[in-house]
Structures are given as C-alpha cells and as structure tokens.
XYZ file of C-alpha atoms in Angstrom:
684
model
C 76.245 94.881 137.945
C 76.098 91.303 136.761
C 79.047 89.975 134.758
C 79.090 86.740 132.801
C 82.317 84.748 133.013
C 83.306 81.381 131.459
C 81.978 78.368 133.322
C 82.310 74.599 133.129
C 80.595 72.074 130.947
C 77.420 72.564 132.886
C 76.882 76.187 131.875
C 77.916 79.546 133.318
C 78.713 80.886 136.749
C 77.493 84.257 137.912
C 79.050 86.269 140.706
C 77.759 89.406 142.258
C 80.131 92.294 141.892
C 79.478 95.571 143.599
C 77.957 98.200 141.264
C 80.215 101.054 140.394
C 79.411 104.512 139.015
C 80.858 105.649 135.651
C 82.954 108.662 135.733
C 82.052 111.598 133.500
C 85.026 110.676 131.311
C 83.447 107.316 130.255
C 80.001 108.644 129.158
C 81.136 109.763 125.643
C 82.434 106.265 124.991
C 79.043 104.772 125.824
C 77.296 107.197 123.432
C 79.708 106.355 120.666
C 79.058 102.663 121.213
C 75.307 103.139 120.928
C 75.732 105.114 117.705
C 78.015 102.424 116.324
C 75.510 99.726 117.170
C 72.764 101.644 115.369
C 74.969 102.037 112.309
C 75.745 98.324 112.274
C 72.036 97.459 112.474
C 71.259 99.914 109.668
C 74.025 98.476 107.500
C 72.790 94.916 108.053
C 69.212 95.959 107.244
C 70.340 97.737 104.078
C 72.341 94.679 103.060
C 69.308 92.443 103.553
C 67.156 94.730 101.391
C 69.932 94.816 98.789
C 70.161 91.033 98.698
C 66.343 90.828 98.428
C 66.328 93.328 95.570
C 69.015 91.366 93.763
C 66.961 88.230 94.122
C 63.845 90.069 92.872
C 65.748 91.535 89.945
C 66.901 88.056 88.993
C 63.347 86.803 89.346
C 62.074 89.369 86.853
C 64.353 88.223 84.078
C 63.604 85.296 81.838
C 65.948 84.731 78.930
C 66.034 88.029 76.987
C 62.871 89.455 78.576
C 62.931 91.950 81.450
C 59.695 92.329 83.446
C 58.866 95.255 85.715
C 55.695 96.358 87.457
C 54.551 98.425 84.469
C 55.434 96.164 81.532
C 58.304 94.366 79.882
C 60.936 94.660 77.186
C 62.508 92.020 74.961
C 66.028 92.230 73.596
C 67.624 90.405 70.693
C 70.821 88.391 70.936
C 72.833 91.561 70.353
C 71.269 93.248 73.371
C 69.139 95.764 71.455
C 65.535 96.338 72.511
C 63.240 94.923 69.809
C 59.903 94.867 71.649
C 58.246 96.817 74.437
C 54.843 96.270 76.020
C 53.375 98.479 78.785
C 50.566 97.438 81.114
C 47.686 99.933 81.068
C 45.170 97.968 83.118
C 47.121 97.710 86.351
C 50.494 97.740 88.107
C 51.928 94.347 89.010
C 52.688 93.663 92.665
C 56.163 92.262 92.254
C 56.051 90.670 95.712
C 53.360 88.352 94.343
C 55.631 87.067 91.573
C 57.470 83.760 91.523
C 59.608 81.951 89.016
C 59.738 78.222 88.410
C 61.974 77.172 85.563
C 60.907 79.131 82.468
C 57.558 80.220 83.969
C 57.338 83.614 85.635
C 53.949 84.224 87.294
C 52.310 86.904 89.415
C 49.167 86.719 91.539
C 48.094 90.319 91.956
C 48.324 93.927 90.959
C 48.676 96.631 93.589
C 44.887 96.634 94.117
C 43.430 93.235 93.083
C 44.077 89.568 92.443
C 44.751 88.258 88.930
C 46.425 85.446 87.031
C 49.487 86.597 85.094
C 52.334 84.662 83.590
C 55.088 84.816 81.012
C 56.457 81.493 79.839
C 59.612 81.218 77.769
C 59.487 78.733 74.906
C 62.343 77.955 72.554
C 60.786 75.994 69.677
C 64.006 76.057 67.641
C 67.541 77.361 67.963
C 66.870 80.495 65.921
C 63.510 81.420 67.545
C 62.737 82.572 71.090
C 59.057 82.872 72.063
C 57.247 84.221 75.099
C 53.712 83.179 76.013
C 52.003 86.027 77.858
C 48.673 85.851 79.690
C 46.887 88.413 81.858
C 43.572 87.123 83.216
C 41.230 89.211 85.342
C 39.323 87.447 88.115
C 36.675 90.170 88.488
C 34.033 90.485 85.726
C 33.946 93.425 83.312
C 37.446 94.722 83.991
C 39.216 95.234 80.634
C 42.803 94.134 80.121
C 44.927 96.481 78.063
C 48.571 96.326 76.987
C 50.257 99.012 74.895
C 52.825 97.914 72.295
C 55.423 100.479 71.273
C 55.937 100.346 67.517
C 58.711 102.913 67.155
C 61.514 100.343 67.137
C 60.688 98.943 63.681
C 58.371 98.843 60.659
C 55.235 96.738 61.170
C 53.059 94.684 58.826
C 49.867 92.620 59.032
C 46.634 92.925 61.002
C 43.929 93.693 58.456
C 43.170 95.173 55.083
C 42.007 98.777 55.267
C 40.466 101.415 53.027
C 43.674 103.443 53.021
C 46.333 100.763 52.767
C 50.018 101.405 53.348
C 53.054 99.126 53.501
C 54.447 99.119 56.130
C 51.540 100.048 58.417
C 51.118 103.814 58.708
C 49.276 104.896 61.835
C 47.748 108.344 62.113
C 45.657 109.965 64.830
C 44.368 108.412 68.022
C 41.610 105.870 68.533
C 40.393 104.076 71.624
C 40.369 100.278 71.331
C 37.486 99.039 69.171
C 36.387 95.506 68.231
C 38.887 93.844 65.920
C 36.297 92.231 63.648
C 35.697 91.990 59.909
C 33.943 94.929 58.252
C 32.975 96.122 54.793
C 35.482 98.946 54.345
C 33.878 100.179 51.171
C 30.915 101.488 53.150
C 32.734 101.776 56.511
C 36.096 103.238 55.567
C 37.412 103.771 59.094
C 36.896 100.175 60.177
C 39.037 97.065 59.866
C 38.637 95.215 56.583
C 36.952 92.014 55.511
C 40.155 89.953 55.693
C 41.905 90.131 59.040
C 43.978 88.122 61.486
C 45.319 89.170 64.896
C 48.931 88.854 63.744
C 51.649 91.449 63.276
C 55.233 91.216 62.070
C 58.091 93.704 62.394
C 61.257 94.459 60.476
C 63.364 93.715 63.557
C 62.370 90.040 63.374
C 59.653 90.197 66.028
C 56.121 88.849 65.609
C 53.040 88.849 67.831
C 49.992 86.584 67.548
C 46.944 87.232 69.726
C 45.187 84.039 70.805
C 41.911 83.341 68.994
C 40.043 83.051 72.316
C 40.668 86.710 73.223
C 37.807 89.271 72.960
C 40.254 91.439 71.104
C 39.994 95.199 70.601
C 42.627 97.333 68.893
C 43.408 101.021 69.354
C 46.327 103.303 68.584
C 48.049 106.607 69.309
C 50.471 108.070 66.776
C 51.808 110.599 69.318
C 52.848 107.892 71.774
C 53.757 105.508 68.916
C 51.689 102.779 70.508
C 49.076 100.206 69.550
C 46.600 99.295 72.278
C 45.804 95.579 72.632
C 42.697 95.219 74.759
C 40.483 92.348 75.912
C 36.974 93.174 77.152
C 33.354 92.022 77.148
C 31.557 95.167 78.304
C 30.322 97.458 75.507
C 31.475 94.873 72.979
C 30.023 92.356 70.497
C 32.309 89.683 71.991
C 30.675 87.306 74.453
C 32.016 84.828 77.030
C 31.148 81.178 76.675
C 27.676 80.281 77.984
C 27.750 79.990 81.753
C 31.095 81.778 82.112
C 31.571 85.079 83.916
C 32.733 87.927 81.634
C 36.268 87.948 83.003
C 38.599 89.299 80.353
C 41.803 87.556 79.358
C 44.511 88.937 77.105
C 46.838 86.183 75.935
C 49.322 86.189 73.098
C 52.718 84.987 71.974
C 55.688 87.160 71.054
C 58.446 85.494 69.029
C 61.870 86.850 68.090
C 64.007 85.400 65.295
C 67.130 86.134 63.301
C 65.443 88.101 60.502
C 61.997 89.171 59.357
C 61.616 86.473 56.695
C 62.599 83.529 58.878
C 60.419 84.583 61.813
C 57.431 85.007 59.501
C 58.017 81.550 58.037
C 58.021 80.120 61.566
C 54.816 81.934 62.551
C 53.042 80.917 59.339
C 53.853 77.264 59.824
C 52.896 77.385 63.494
C 49.717 79.485 63.563
C 48.012 79.671 60.151
C 45.791 77.168 58.425
C 47.026 76.004 55.017
C 44.915 75.407 51.910
C 44.507 71.732 51.077
C 44.352 72.147 47.312
C 45.123 74.597 44.522
C 42.127 76.150 42.703
C 41.563 75.342 39.041
C 44.698 76.059 36.997
C 42.720 77.939 34.367
C 41.888 80.536 37.063
C 45.597 81.366 37.173
C 46.095 81.300 33.410
C 43.070 83.052 31.903
C 41.145 86.125 33.050
C 37.763 86.169 34.734
C 35.218 88.422 32.995
C 32.627 90.001 35.293
C 29.483 91.885 34.323
C 29.560 94.176 37.360
C 31.643 97.275 36.575
C 30.335 97.441 33.006
C 26.611 96.865 33.600
C 26.089 97.101 37.392
C 22.527 95.880 38.136
C 21.362 96.651 34.596
C 22.344 93.223 33.314
C 20.081 90.972 31.262
C 20.242 87.946 28.986
C 21.011 89.875 25.815
C 23.789 91.921 27.416
C 25.441 88.836 28.891
C 25.432 87.005 25.548
C 26.794 90.104 23.784
C 29.523 90.443 26.414
C 30.575 86.830 25.879
C 30.511 87.231 22.093
C 32.765 90.296 22.281
C 35.317 88.416 24.393
C 35.701 85.857 21.613
C 35.447 88.475 18.861
C 38.444 90.381 20.254
C 40.534 87.245 20.745
C 40.635 86.882 24.531
C 40.609 83.774 26.671
C 38.231 83.357 29.602
C 38.444 81.165 32.677
C 34.763 81.875 33.336
C 32.080 84.539 33.068
C 30.865 86.037 36.322
C 27.190 87.046 36.270
C 26.904 89.619 39.010
C 24.033 91.498 40.649
C 21.119 91.447 39.615
C 19.796 88.380 37.875
C 16.929 87.635 40.310
C 13.839 89.758 40.809
C 14.348 90.069 44.579
C 17.317 89.576 46.881
C 17.172 86.252 48.654
C 15.643 84.342 45.753
C 17.414 81.837 43.566
C 15.357 81.926 40.380
C 16.230 84.040 37.347
C 14.111 87.128 36.751
C 12.038 86.086 33.721
C 11.734 89.683 32.529
C 15.503 90.115 32.299
C 16.357 86.483 31.507
C 13.370 85.118 29.572
C 15.109 81.824 28.767
C 17.914 81.248 31.225
C 18.282 77.561 30.319
C 18.822 78.348 26.629
C 21.229 81.111 27.561
C 23.373 78.730 29.603
C 23.321 76.157 26.820
C 24.444 78.781 24.315
C 27.293 79.937 26.560
C 28.372 76.359 27.170
C 28.435 75.598 23.452
C 30.598 78.681 22.940
C 33.066 77.430 25.536
C 32.029 79.606 28.488
C 31.587 78.530 32.082
C 29.448 80.819 34.266
C 29.601 81.660 37.961
C 26.887 83.562 39.845
C 27.000 86.315 42.445
C 25.459 85.349 45.780
C 25.210 86.786 49.293
C 23.935 85.799 52.775
C 20.866 88.074 52.860
C 17.155 87.407 52.319
C 15.223 90.648 51.946
C 11.842 91.018 53.620
C 10.045 91.275 50.246
C 11.503 87.993 49.022
C 9.274 84.936 48.709
C 11.814 83.056 50.865
C 11.708 85.489 53.789
C 8.628 84.124 55.544
C 9.709 80.485 55.308
C 13.184 81.348 56.618
C 11.577 83.120 59.595
C 9.319 80.134 60.266
C 12.225 77.711 60.143
C 14.507 79.877 62.302
C 17.237 80.248 59.670
C 18.202 83.854 60.428
C 20.557 85.381 62.957
C 18.351 86.490 65.857
C 18.149 89.349 68.328
C 19.877 88.759 71.715
C 16.996 86.946 73.403
C 16.822 84.473 70.513
C 13.035 84.847 70.172
C 12.876 87.001 67.045
C 14.892 87.226 63.818
C 17.082 90.304 63.548
C 16.494 92.632 60.612
C 19.674 94.051 59.103
C 20.375 96.765 56.566
C 22.810 96.087 53.741
C 23.613 97.898 50.504
C 20.632 96.384 48.668
C 17.910 96.765 51.268
C 16.625 95.331 54.545
C 16.167 91.686 55.447
C 17.443 88.776 57.458
C 20.973 87.375 57.387
C 21.333 83.604 57.331
C 22.763 82.018 60.472
C 25.612 79.873 59.194
C 26.198 78.404 62.654
C 22.796 76.726 62.208
C 23.068 73.404 60.321
C 19.548 73.871 58.927
C 20.445 77.283 57.468
C 23.622 75.865 55.982
C 21.689 72.986 54.425
C 19.027 75.330 53.023
C 21.634 77.656 51.476
C 23.638 74.712 50.103
C 20.493 73.259 48.565
C 19.811 76.518 46.708
C 23.335 76.549 45.281
C 23.208 72.898 44.268
C 19.881 73.520 42.536
C 21.376 76.350 40.473
C 24.280 74.127 39.519
C 22.156 71.132 38.545
C 19.507 73.146 36.695
C 21.748 75.486 34.707
C 25.236 74.030 34.925
C 26.558 76.946 37.013
C 30.289 76.378 37.507
C 30.764 78.233 40.803
C 29.823 81.287 42.841
C 31.107 84.698 43.852
C 30.421 84.843 47.602
C 29.888 88.505 48.430
C 29.740 90.137 51.892
C 30.209 87.949 55.001
C 31.618 90.737 57.184
C 30.429 91.132 60.773
C 29.323 94.748 60.368
C 26.178 93.349 58.717
C 25.288 91.606 61.977
C 23.417 93.520 64.686
C 25.632 94.948 67.448
C 23.972 92.466 69.820
C 22.748 89.186 68.337
C 22.345 85.477 68.965
C 23.044 82.455 66.787
C 21.985 78.812 66.937
C 25.488 77.831 68.014
C 26.801 80.548 70.340
C 29.924 82.284 69.092
C 32.309 84.282 71.272
C 33.971 86.141 68.422
C 31.704 87.826 65.851
C 34.280 87.190 63.107
C 33.658 83.489 63.536
C 30.479 84.205 61.558
C 32.774 85.220 58.674
C 34.611 81.932 59.027
C 31.355 79.977 58.911
C 30.218 81.853 55.793
C 33.483 81.203 53.943
C 33.045 77.482 54.591
C 30.024 77.530 52.294
C 32.428 78.015 49.371
C 34.306 74.755 49.974
C 32.258 72.597 47.539
C 32.933 75.166 44.794
C 36.512 76.086 45.624
C 37.930 75.308 42.182
C 36.521 78.604 40.911
C 34.849 80.253 43.905
C 35.619 83.790 44.984
C 35.401 85.222 48.511
C 35.853 88.770 49.731
C 35.977 88.151 53.499
C 38.139 85.840 55.555
C 38.970 85.063 59.179
C 40.947 81.930 60.013
C 39.914 80.929 56.483
C 43.279 80.252 54.849
C 42.382 76.584 54.383
C 39.238 77.283 52.328
C 41.370 76.942 49.156
C 39.514 79.657 47.226
C 40.522 82.895 45.607
C 40.143 85.818 47.997
C 39.326 89.244 46.630
C 39.872 92.410 48.631
C 36.846 94.659 48.550
C 35.794 96.807 45.579
C 38.352 99.310 44.285
C 37.508 102.797 43.123
C 38.727 103.929 39.706
C 41.297 106.328 41.167
C 45.089 106.485 41.446
C 45.554 106.922 45.192
C 45.977 104.837 48.334
C 42.298 104.989 49.312
C 40.929 101.947 47.482
C 42.782 103.083 44.366
C 45.573 101.743 42.182
C 48.299 102.578 44.719
C 46.478 100.512 47.340
C 46.729 97.281 45.349
C 50.304 96.261 46.154
C 50.087 97.138 49.893
C 46.759 95.279 50.108
C 48.001 92.166 48.318
C 51.183 92.101 50.436
C 49.119 92.443 53.617
C 46.758 89.632 52.645
C 49.761 87.477 51.760
C 51.360 88.071 55.156
C 48.063 87.024 56.769
C 48.248 83.671 54.995
C 45.889 84.179 52.025
C 47.889 83.373 48.888
C 45.290 82.789 46.156
C 44.505 86.448 45.525
C 42.172 88.068 43.016
C 43.049 91.790 43.076
C 39.601 92.989 41.912
C 38.575 94.317 38.510
C 41.029 95.990 36.167
C 40.470 99.733 36.276
C 38.302 99.558 39.382
C 34.521 99.521 39.622
C 33.794 102.785 37.764
C 31.397 104.049 40.418
C 29.956 107.512 39.884
C 31.837 110.208 41.841
C 34.628 107.694 42.569
C 36.200 107.591 39.125
C 39.130 109.719 37.992
C 38.549 111.411 34.657
C 34.908 112.419 35.180
C 33.719 109.757 32.749
C 31.586 106.660 32.914
C 34.768 104.721 32.155
C 37.934 104.703 34.244
C 40.633 107.065 33.028
C 42.388 105.495 30.025
C 45.927 105.789 31.426
C 44.770 104.491 34.800
C 43.134 101.507 33.102
C 46.323 100.634 31.206
C 48.564 100.870 34.279
C 46.050 98.802 36.268
C 46.000 96.197 33.505
C 49.795 95.944 33.489
C 49.944 95.475 37.263
C 47.154 92.869 37.247
C 49.094 90.811 34.706
C 51.625 90.053 37.447
C 49.073 89.037 40.052
C 47.968 85.423 40.669
C 44.785 86.000 38.661
C 43.347 88.665 36.353
C 39.788 89.982 36.260
C 38.171 92.196 33.635
C 34.817 93.887 33.746
C 35.133 97.128 31.815
C 36.496 95.537 28.622
C 39.453 97.040 26.735
C 37.374 97.503 23.559
C 35.398 100.201 25.371
C 38.453 102.399 24.735
C 40.279 101.905 21.412
C 42.368 99.450 19.395
C 45.607 100.414 21.159
C 44.163 99.483 24.542
C 42.889 96.204 23.084
C 46.379 95.406 21.782
C 47.947 96.233 25.167
C 45.389 93.960 26.859
C 46.200 91.119 24.456
C 49.912 91.624 25.116
C 49.547 91.399 28.883
C 47.046 88.561 29.028
C 49.512 86.598 26.859
C 52.440 87.598 29.083
C 50.474 86.578 32.147
C 49.751 83.164 30.650
C 53.302 82.520 29.404
C 55.521 84.031 32.137
C 53.526 84.736 35.281
C 51.038 81.861 35.535
C 53.612 79.029 35.340
C 55.658 80.598 38.123
C 52.572 81.321 40.231
C 51.267 77.766 39.813
C 54.613 76.373 40.924
C 54.495 78.552 44.037
C 50.829 77.705 44.616
C 51.779 74.060 45.001
C 54.348 75.018 47.645
C 51.729 77.016 49.571
C 49.978 73.779 50.560
C 53.026 72.770 52.588
C 54.583 76.057 53.687
C 51.958 78.793 53.529
C 54.660 81.133 52.189
C 53.462 84.083 50.100
C 53.288 83.910 46.316
C 53.433 87.710 46.126
C 56.301 88.796 48.384
C 57.754 92.070 49.668
C 61.262 93.035 48.636
C 62.552 92.425 52.156
C 61.832 88.721 51.654
C 65.208 88.436 49.894
C 66.813 91.536 51.484
C 66.202 90.926 55.176
C 68.649 93.477 56.552
C 67.904 96.231 54.050
C 66.281 99.286 55.656
C 65.143 100.643 52.282
C 63.497 97.363 51.298
C 61.380 97.464 54.470
C 59.620 100.616 53.214
C 59.032 99.918 49.502
C 55.323 99.704 48.683
C 55.347 99.997 44.881
C 57.447 96.954 43.979
C 57.029 93.284 44.776
C 58.386 89.812 44.118
C 56.766 86.737 42.631
C 58.638 84.057 44.504
C 62.280 85.015 44.985
C 63.279 85.534 41.380
C 60.807 87.825 39.580
C 60.703 91.451 40.699
C 57.985 93.812 39.402
C 57.979 97.628 39.421
C 54.805 99.096 37.855
C 54.175 102.766 37.143
C 51.521 104.025 39.559
C 51.578 107.770 38.926
C 49.519 109.612 36.293
C 51.440 111.210 33.451
C 54.641 109.279 34.182
C 56.650 107.202 31.735
C 59.548 106.645 34.089
C 60.015 105.638 37.706
C 62.695 105.044 40.336
C 63.455 101.368 40.865
C 65.228 99.709 43.782
C 67.197 96.579 42.862
C 68.319 94.369 45.759
C 71.838 92.964 45.574
C 72.176 90.078 43.137
C 72.221 89.223 39.451
C 69.215 90.574 37.569
C 68.128 90.779 33.938
C 65.547 93.381 32.974
C 62.653 92.851 30.585
C 64.699 94.932 28.125
C 67.639 92.524 28.302
C 69.879 94.660 30.546
C 72.026 92.805 33.069
C 72.810 93.984 36.573
C 75.344 92.090 38.671
C 75.491 94.053 41.911
C 76.918 93.310 45.348
C 75.063 96.241 46.894
C 71.470 97.437 46.305
C 71.110 99.743 43.325
C 68.798 102.712 42.740
C 67.746 103.144 39.122
C 66.593 106.750 38.926
C 64.010 107.811 36.314
C 64.111 104.405 34.672
C 62.130 104.751 31.389
C 58.857 102.787 31.263
C 56.576 103.553 28.316
C 52.789 103.558 28.648
C 52.543 100.053 27.214
C 55.324 98.707 29.478
C 55.782 97.517 33.026
C 59.272 97.124 34.456
C 60.193 93.662 35.653
C 63.470 91.892 36.395
C 64.365 88.218 36.494
C 66.973 86.726 38.798
C 69.690 85.276 36.620
C-alpha cells in the first residue's frame, strides 16, 4: 500500500512498501473505525442542523413577537401572551424569510410566492407596534388571518343591532364585507358607524389599513375573529388598472394599559373634529316631529307642537321637521296640501324663538319631478358598466341614489339645501341614511372608489356647511365632520336589541371609534308599532322616564314623544332633568368637547378609563363616566327602584350627599334609586 510520510519544503515523498494482508484479528478494528467515522459525520451533520435551527429561531423573533410558519404571538413586557394571530390563507416557507434590522420579511408560502413582512416600530417608550403586511401576487386569492380573542375583553369595530360592551360574539359567520349598513332593517349586518379598529383590555389594539378590502368573520367556538382581504365575490374593487391581488395590512400596538394605548391610537389614526357644534345643542333639547307624528305631519301639527313646548316651559335648541313635508321623495318644495303657507309658518316659528331643521336623504324616487333631470345629467350612482343609472330600493320606495363622488351631484344637492335655507331660513338638516347597503351590490361612481364605505364618507361631507346643528346617522372616517352623530333608530323596548339597554354600549362604542358629539336618539324610542313595550301607541311610561333620565347625562337630548302625552308627574320629571342637564351636564360636556379637538378622547367614557387594571370595570355596560369625575348609573330594568353600583377606588360624593373614600373598588348592592332619580357620583 502507499504510505504518506513527512517530506521537505517542496512537498511529500512517497515510497512503495510491499502490500501486506491483514490478519483476521485486525478486521474487527477496521469495522469499529468505520462505525466511528459514520457516527462522527452524523454528529457533525446534526450539529450543523442545530446551529441552523438556532439561527432560524433567532430570525423569527423581533422584539416581543414570535413568528412561526402558521402565525405569530405577541407578549407584553411581563412575558404574558397578549395577542395571537394565525394564518389561514397559507403556510409560510421559513427558508424564504430574512431579517434586516427591525424588518422581518418572507418571500413565499409552501406553495406560492408572496410579499410578507412584519416591521417593529417603537413610536414611544411605552408603546410597541408591529406593522404587518401579507400581499398576494396572484389575483383573486383571499388573505385571511384569524385573531384569537380569548386573552382579553375587546371593544370597537362597529355599532350593531344587539350591542354589548365588551363585544359579545355568538355563533359562526364566514367573513363578509365590513361596510356600513342600516341595522334597523338589516339587523345582522354591521352598523352605520364603523371603523376597522379594535381595542382590548390587555392594552393591545389593532387598526386595519384603510386600503384593505376588508371582510370580517367570527367563530365563538374557536374564539376567533377572521380578518380577510379579498376582491372576488365582494363589493370592494382594486384601483383602475390594477390586478385584484389582495393585501391584508394592519398595525398591532401594545401599551402599558388599555386607556393609554387607546389614547395613542386615537391621536395616531383618527381624524379630529375642527370645531365644536353650537353650544345650545349641548344645553337645550332638540324636539323632533318623527316619533309623535311619523309621516302624518302638517303645518298645523308643527305649530301646535311648538306652542306646547313653550306652554309646558321647556327650552328648545331647534325643531326638527322630519319625514314627510314634501309631496314626493327627492323634491325640495313643501307639499302645499300639508303646508299651505310654509313661508308664514317659518316666520311664525322664528318670531316665537324657534329655529327649524329639515330631514333630508340621498334618494330621488322615480316618481319625483327631479328624477328625469338627474338621470339626464348623470347624477346617480350607476350600474357596473356606467351606462345606466342604478335603481335602488329604500324604506320609502324605489329611485336613484345621488353619486356624491360626482362634483355635479354634490353641487346640485348643495344648491337644493342652500335654496331651502335662503327661502325659509332653515337652520340646518338631519342627514338620514348614507349607508352602503342602499347601493347596488355591484355599482360604479363618477370617481371610482375601492371601498364602498367611502360613499358614506362622501355623503357625510355634505353636512359640513351646516355642522353647527346638523345631525348624521352614518359615519366612516368622518370624525372630522364636526357634527352630532346619531346611532340608528331605537325601538321603545328595554332590551339590548335597539332598546334602552343598548344605549350605553352603543355610545361607548361610538366614542371608542372617535365620534364624540353623540345624539343618542329620541327619548323613549321611536314608538313603532309591534316594537313598543306596553302594547300602546306611546312607549311604556316607566321606560320613558328611565330613558329620559339616562338621556339627561348624554352630550345632547332629543324629544319627540313629548312628556305631556303622559301626565303632570312625567312633565315635572322632564323639567327636572332638562334643568339638571343644562346646569350640571352641559358645562362639563362643553369643557370636554373643547378638548376633543386636540386629543380625540371620549366625552362619554367606560369605567375602565380610570380603573385600567380592574377586571370588573372591563365588563360593566350599565354605568359610564363623563370625563374622569362624573360617574352615572341609571336604572335599566323594568319594575326596579334599586340597582347594584360599582364604585372605582377614589373619593366620591353621591347625588344624595353621601361620601365614599375608598382605596379599593366598592360594590353598592341594591342601592335605592326612586323612579324619578338616576344615581350619579362626583369625584371629590
């Protein structure tokens, strides 16, 4: 055999040595050597894989976020999991992932290319944020992430027909378009005021980017909410000329407590109003004709209504003349049969100290004199090809819906409103509808819109010239419109489905979404047939009184069914609470309203606002704060003249003069509250 031996500087020297045979005694040693060599190679290979896995594991961590092929988790500073998101539209190929600084990106799933990244952002010492983006490169593939909500209580999203605080999810639903809808007629849809923002009690918040074709689903068995982006089978559309490649992008932020993280998100992501509506709107009630007269309103009834307001000693910010003062929907002239002398009527009301606002809407019915001219001028939303106007059905008939992305339609509508103001001295308008469910499933507009709810935004902009006293019931990215926003009509019932119990959860939800000038609908509800407790034309008397008491602690009050429809005791209770609202509530609300312009912080606040680590406070839906120092606890159950009250730690004085100086939260069990009372407590 050849043997290598040391040589000189020039290399090695080889000598030929005669080959020798191994004896049988040496063969086991050779076998053992081979086995040892194999074991060494295996150990080295395993070590290399181990080192590679360690490097990959390090790659998949960024700050307090851990990414794996199926999703990610986020921990707080204490190490507890506060957020979990699973990927339902694909499994990441971790070999395609790289990390550069605070940016972790991946180029493919196990079966296709994509663009995915998570970027860590630390905007301030107490907040850690993560920008997440999953972009498909192949058209018509949906992107879906599933957020686990079992770690905390969640708030936000949208108003709903059955409103709870915190969010209460029941059943299962595949992702559906997250767009504004009229929940009075579509009770399983999302409401007319919505934003793609959610907040949790463990100081975590998520904001979906406005560019996302966003669909929301849920599963109460899995305790998950499905966040989906898609264009197929959807009213969302890509920009003109772009392929329908879905992108789901959002930001998750974690803070120290629920209040501070919400303050950060509000300042960062929500528009702010640029002015406060007229102060009298906060001080004196609005009086609407709707619940009392419905469409059976006329000149004589309106004048009588106004006279009775003065006769019974009530103030009035303005009268609201509701549906139906025109002969057809889509016209802007008074019906001469019902209002034979509208000009004289307005002059009489003005001389008696009344301002008047009018109910309006975005529809022009096909039997209206304006319908043909609007078709000729192209002022309506159109069918997908853009050649023909789209006919839509709404609660008062069939017609066209004005295209508020079209400058000509906006000018035409604005001209009609200005004409009403100049001719009759109309003070403002109640802008009804505006939700996207009144658009066709497929439609086109003069200016293309990707998100159907942007139509809602465009409609709310029409209220800007009248924002001192205007009223809107729909909103999307509309916090800067500076008007009062009214959640949809309430039924005259006690429960959570558009009833009295829904008011506080609804107002808190709207507040969290950035809408602070809130009109909580008409006292006692709308008195619709078959949706009124008590089997009467009027709301139940006790319900009306409790509703009145609660409304007195809201930013604004609105009557329609007047208290004198009941008896003298109800009239006296109404006088008591309109006076209390003017003397105690309105000054505090106006002070907070001025702060909203800078901060966007709620006027009406949940108890956890001042009790951030209090598990009980996270779940209370029948009490609320005005600012930080006025806590309200109304009675919301029929037949009750007592209630349990939860007092956060602090120094409080009750409306009865009792003082509570407590270092720990206190439960007041069966606290007496008479029919003409509402419990409230001031911070001392």
